[in-house]
């Protein structure tokens, strides 16, 4: 969401020791790119078990893999440390980005930006990967514009209510049998059946699909499934609530004042809340919700956000201590072209695991999938750094920018910029 068009250098990590704050505009935005890059890593960790088709396998099929016992530990750690946490960070940063655009360009440009994102998300959902989040983000972004005139206190109250709406709705489902997503669930399986996709071949369809029309058949029913997941998981109020929290952070420019914030205290407080609740959430997830769906939903709400902030405060602490310059410069690179890298993770996943690529789907245990996800992110980190040394924007960021503004922008850097 940033307008920077040069790579960060060592001087961007220097801070004014008298004022104890970043000294340039680029430095103030650097922490946002670092956090965005960090979130991309977690998104790869969260999404690649689905790309690899491991999550489509039955528990019996997963148990036959050579890594099955290790995978049980990794699965618990996924719920404990990954699930929901990184998309929370990304959602918060989206809200911060909204405040930046609103401050610089006004609401009309943001609306155009979201309309373009609707198109990008639709194309990603229908033609590349059924697990798309961009369409939901675009819809949430359009709704976010309704809250620009509210006070900070009102915004935080609204955000809290939205974040806990899913708990209430899951309570209705559990105690009154109200299934809000039932029509979409039926529509999903009707669509799947019309394509010849059944429960028996669901896990292996994409692995065996060696032509794009076969893959597209799965994507069509997958798009309906994704709509069911959004409604069944009450994703829109969660995302909108996080957007609003991020907007408050950006509106008050807290990202420019991290040298002034009591980061150690904030880290400790978020950790003592987020760690035990995340442990309980992981126990509930791997145990198939032994305390009921409502308690599981509540544990999700009170665990993912505190632990996400724990990660944020930890990264900020390292950043303010003026250490790990090389690491942070590398981490900021994929964060500066997050859209390209997000779609890139989808394309790499298709190439590795689907039948139109190498067809490794259903072949790897979870521990190996996690290692692949790390390797993909490391590759993207170096590739982003190399790309941004020659170009001002990622490819999709460049297209997004031109479609938003309705004019051409040069993508290649001049010699004086490198």
XYZ file of C-alpha atoms in Angstrom, residues 25-345:
321
model
C 9.416 9.377 5.931
C 10.817 6.206 4.434
C 11.932 5.013 7.865
C 8.457 5.561 9.254
C 7.014 3.337 6.518
C 9.801 0.765 6.765
C 8.302 -0.960 9.805
C 5.044 -1.436 7.874
C 6.867 -3.162 5.012
C 8.794 -5.325 7.473
C 5.597 -6.431 9.185
C 3.934 -7.023 5.834
C 6.837 -9.228 4.757
C 6.649 -11.115 8.046
C 2.905 -11.630 7.529
C 3.537 -13.026 4.027
C 5.756 -15.699 5.536
C 2.981 -16.753 7.902
C 0.406 -16.725 5.115
C 2.555 -19.185 3.166
C 2.773 -21.413 6.242
C -1.005 -21.264 6.653
C -1.922 -21.813 2.992
C 0.546 -24.406 1.764
C -1.042 -27.392 3.554
C -4.072 -26.682 1.368
C -2.020 -26.145 -1.790
C -0.315 -29.479 -1.103
C -3.799 -31.034 -0.687
C -2.850 -32.371 2.764
C -5.862 -30.715 4.378
C -8.133 -32.453 1.837
C -7.015 -35.894 3.008
C -8.984 -37.803 5.614
C -7.438 -38.296 9.045
C -6.963 -41.974 8.128
C -5.035 -41.040 4.978
C -2.906 -38.532 6.879
C -2.118 -41.231 9.449
C -0.609 -43.504 6.779
C 2.127 -41.011 5.875
C 5.682 -41.733 7.124
C 5.741 -38.378 8.942
C 2.346 -38.896 10.610
C 3.574 -38.730 14.213
C 5.688 -35.634 13.568
C 2.799 -34.123 11.630
C 0.590 -34.309 14.722
C 3.049 -32.066 16.561
C 3.389 -29.726 13.582
C -0.393 -29.525 13.224
C -0.734 -28.498 16.869
C 1.992 -25.882 16.412
C 0.215 -24.592 13.308
C -2.921 -23.938 15.349
C -0.874 -22.556 18.237
C 1.452 -20.216 16.336
C 0.129 -19.699 12.801
C -3.605 -20.148 12.328
C -5.286 -16.756 12.122
C -2.312 -14.816 13.495
C -0.694 -13.710 10.266
C -3.871 -12.866 8.411
C -4.678 -10.757 11.504
C -1.408 -8.850 11.036
C -2.150 -8.425 7.343
C -5.652 -7.154 8.117
C -4.327 -4.628 10.631
C -1.813 -3.385 8.060
C -4.611 -3.073 5.514
C -6.386 -0.706 7.901
C -3.191 1.275 8.407
C -2.809 1.519 4.627
C -6.354 2.862 4.373
C -5.462 5.678 6.774
C -2.398 6.545 4.680
C -4.344 6.699 1.430
C -7.162 8.657 3.060
C -4.685 11.170 4.432
C -2.840 11.604 1.119
C -5.476 11.208 -1.553
C -8.946 11.102 -0.022
C -11.650 8.485 0.001
C -12.461 8.485 -3.732
C -9.067 7.092 -4.698
C -9.347 4.389 -2.042
C -12.742 3.397 -3.423
C -11.262 3.085 -6.920
C -8.437 1.050 -5.445
C -10.909 -1.339 -3.805
C -12.943 -1.733 -6.991
C -9.775 -2.777 -8.804
C -8.990 -5.168 -5.945
C -12.457 -6.707 -6.328
C -11.522 -7.526 -9.924
C -8.108 -8.900 -8.967
C -9.633 -11.005 -6.197
C -12.336 -12.356 -8.504
C -9.767 -13.394 -11.122
C -7.597 -15.034 -8.435
C -10.587 -16.872 -6.958
C -12.074 -18.095 -10.224
C -8.992 -18.824 -12.298
C -6.063 -19.485 -9.941
C -6.903 -20.553 -6.374
C -10.135 -21.119 -4.473
C -8.582 -19.986 -1.187
C -8.463 -16.324 -2.244
C -8.757 -13.665 0.481
C -8.466 -10.573 -1.737
C -12.143 -10.453 -2.682
C -13.129 -10.480 0.994
C -10.547 -7.774 1.707
C -11.909 -5.608 -1.093
C -15.482 -5.915 0.186
C -14.304 -5.201 3.729
C -12.325 -2.231 2.436
C -15.404 -0.769 0.771
C -17.324 -1.121 4.053
C -14.435 0.434 5.978
C -15.105 3.764 4.290
C -18.352 4.021 6.262
C -16.426 4.578 9.505
C -14.088 7.462 8.662
C -15.984 10.061 10.709
C -16.181 8.074 13.941
C -14.077 8.906 17.004
C -11.281 6.609 18.120
C -13.340 5.357 21.063
C -16.358 4.617 18.873
C -14.185 2.888 16.283
C -12.611 0.597 18.886
C -16.027 -0.231 20.355
C -17.392 -1.065 16.895
C -14.296 -3.151 16.106
C -14.672 -5.120 19.342
C -18.323 -5.832 18.617
C -17.524 -6.963 15.078
C -14.730 -9.268 16.250
C -17.106 -10.964 18.702
C -20.082 -11.164 16.309
C -18.929 -14.644 15.128
C -19.057 -15.929 18.703
C -22.691 -14.881 19.004
C -23.584 -16.337 15.605
C -21.837 -19.620 16.419
C -23.823 -19.699 19.656
C -27.059 -19.467 17.646
C -25.849 -22.310 15.451
C -24.833 -24.510 18.379
C -27.776 -23.924 20.708
C -30.624 -23.151 18.316
C -29.562 -25.097 15.227
C -29.486 -21.983 13.042
C -27.130 -22.758 10.153
C -26.641 -19.474 8.304
C -24.444 -21.086 5.668
C -26.584 -24.149 4.864
C -27.856 -22.857 1.474
C -24.304 -22.172 0.313
C -23.170 -25.595 1.536
C -25.886 -27.258 -0.541
C -25.023 -25.064 -3.534
C -21.350 -26.016 -3.175
C -21.989 -29.757 -3.356
C -24.516 -29.383 -6.165
C -21.866 -27.501 -8.144
C -19.203 -30.066 -7.269
C -21.449 -32.964 -8.302
C -22.213 -31.300 -11.629
C -18.459 -31.309 -12.326
C -18.044 -34.945 -11.299
C -16.308 -34.001 -8.048
C -17.263 -36.184 -5.084
C -16.015 -36.790 -1.562
C -14.075 -39.792 -2.874
C -12.047 -37.884 -5.494
C -12.040 -34.437 -3.859
C -8.538 -34.755 -2.355
C -6.886 -36.062 -5.524
C -8.753 -34.112 -8.207
C -6.209 -31.299 -8.494
C -3.277 -33.702 -8.226
C -4.613 -35.697 -11.158
C -5.883 -32.718 -13.169
C -3.285 -32.501 -15.943
C -5.182 -29.930 -18.023
C -6.371 -26.463 -17.109
C -10.064 -27.235 -17.934
C -9.942 -30.011 -15.307
C -8.398 -27.619 -12.802
C -10.949 -24.937 -13.711
C -13.809 -27.353 -12.994
C -12.491 -27.656 -9.450
C -12.045 -23.890 -9.182
C -15.686 -23.274 -10.116
C -17.005 -25.429 -7.280
C -14.183 -24.107 -5.095
C -15.452 -20.558 -5.539
C -18.845 -21.585 -4.184
C -17.110 -23.456 -1.360
C -15.147 -20.300 -0.551
C -18.363 -18.289 -0.256
C -19.671 -20.970 2.116
C -16.464 -20.734 4.166
C -16.802 -16.952 4.434
C -20.380 -17.194 5.692
C -19.867 -20.308 7.847
C -16.778 -18.761 9.444
C -18.341 -15.269 9.720
C -15.196 -13.893 8.157
C -16.475 -10.483 7.054
C -17.189 -9.031 10.538
C -13.838 -10.367 11.805
C -11.917 -8.815 8.935
C -13.802 -5.521 9.099
C -13.175 -5.306 12.842
C -9.436 -5.796 12.287
C -9.458 -3.231 9.466
C -10.983 -0.702 11.860
C -8.338 -1.397 14.528
C -5.642 -0.928 11.885
C -7.297 2.279 10.746
C -7.173 3.629 14.309
C -3.469 2.727 14.493
C -2.801 4.503 11.208
C -5.075 7.442 11.962
C -3.077 8.139 15.123
C 0.233 7.403 13.338
C 1.340 4.955 16.021
C 3.674 3.301 13.504
C 5.691 6.553 13.459
C 6.035 6.547 17.248
C 7.253 3.046 18.004
C 10.400 4.460 19.636
C 8.133 6.197 22.160
C 5.833 3.276 22.932
C 6.353 0.967 25.953
C 6.999 -1.973 23.649
C 8.386 -4.299 26.346
C 5.269 -3.842 28.464
C 2.967 -4.227 25.470
C 4.824 -7.341 24.350
C 4.572 -8.883 27.816
C 0.859 -8.085 28.221
C -0.109 -9.401 24.789
C 1.976 -12.527 25.365
C 0.447 -13.416 28.734
C -3.005 -13.136 27.162
C -2.239 -14.611 23.738
C -0.018 -17.563 24.655
C -2.363 -19.460 27.023
C -5.489 -18.717 24.988
C -3.706 -19.834 21.814
C -2.727 -23.052 23.575
C -6.364 -23.684 24.521
C -7.472 -22.806 20.983
C -4.964 -25.308 19.531
C -6.196 -27.987 21.954
C -9.769 -27.283 20.856
C -8.842 -27.353 17.157
C -6.958 -30.662 17.193
C -9.551 -32.158 19.530
C -12.481 -31.355 17.187
C -13.952 -28.695 19.487
C -14.500 -30.736 22.676
C -15.919 -27.693 24.493
C -18.341 -26.856 21.703
C -18.315 -24.556 18.691
C -19.123 -21.406 20.653
C -16.195 -21.843 23.058
C -13.936 -22.634 20.102
C -15.039 -19.426 18.382
C -14.477 -17.455 21.601
C -10.995 -18.943 22.017
C -10.188 -17.942 18.445
C -11.258 -14.349 19.084
C -9.285 -13.963 22.323
C -6.162 -15.770 21.094
C -5.309 -14.795 17.527
C -5.411 -11.024 18.047
C -3.292 -10.879 21.245
C -0.710 -13.278 19.802
C -0.639 -11.357 16.519
C 0.138 -8.214 18.508
C 2.810 -10.170 20.394
C 4.508 -10.851 17.064
C 4.117 -7.201 16.034
C 5.590 -5.865 19.273
C 8.474 -8.352 19.103
C 9.386 -7.259 15.561
C 9.116 -3.612 16.611
C 11.356 -4.240 19.627
C 14.054 -5.739 17.422
C 13.677 -2.856 14.994
C 14.000 -0.178 17.687
C 17.147 -1.798 19.058
C 18.772 -0.991 15.736
C 19.891 -4.590 15.129
C 19.483 -7.155 12.338
C 19.687 -4.484 9.621
C 20.371 -6.943 6.824
C 17.550 -9.232 7.917
C 15.050 -6.378 8.084
C 16.107 -4.983 4.709
C 15.467 -8.393 3.189
C 12.141 -8.820 5.020
C 10.899 -5.421 3.847
C 11.416 -6.335 0.171
C 8.617 -8.939 -0.148
C 6.455 -6.678 2.008
C 6.777 -3.870 -0.528
C 5.352 -6.065 -3.266
C 2.935 -8.060 -1.122
C 0.210 -8.449 -3.751
C 2.614 -9.875 -6.322
C 4.066 -12.240 -3.748
C 0.656 -13.353 -2.486
C -0.455 -14.279 -6.009
C 3.036 -15.653 -6.623
C 2.622 -18.081 -3.722
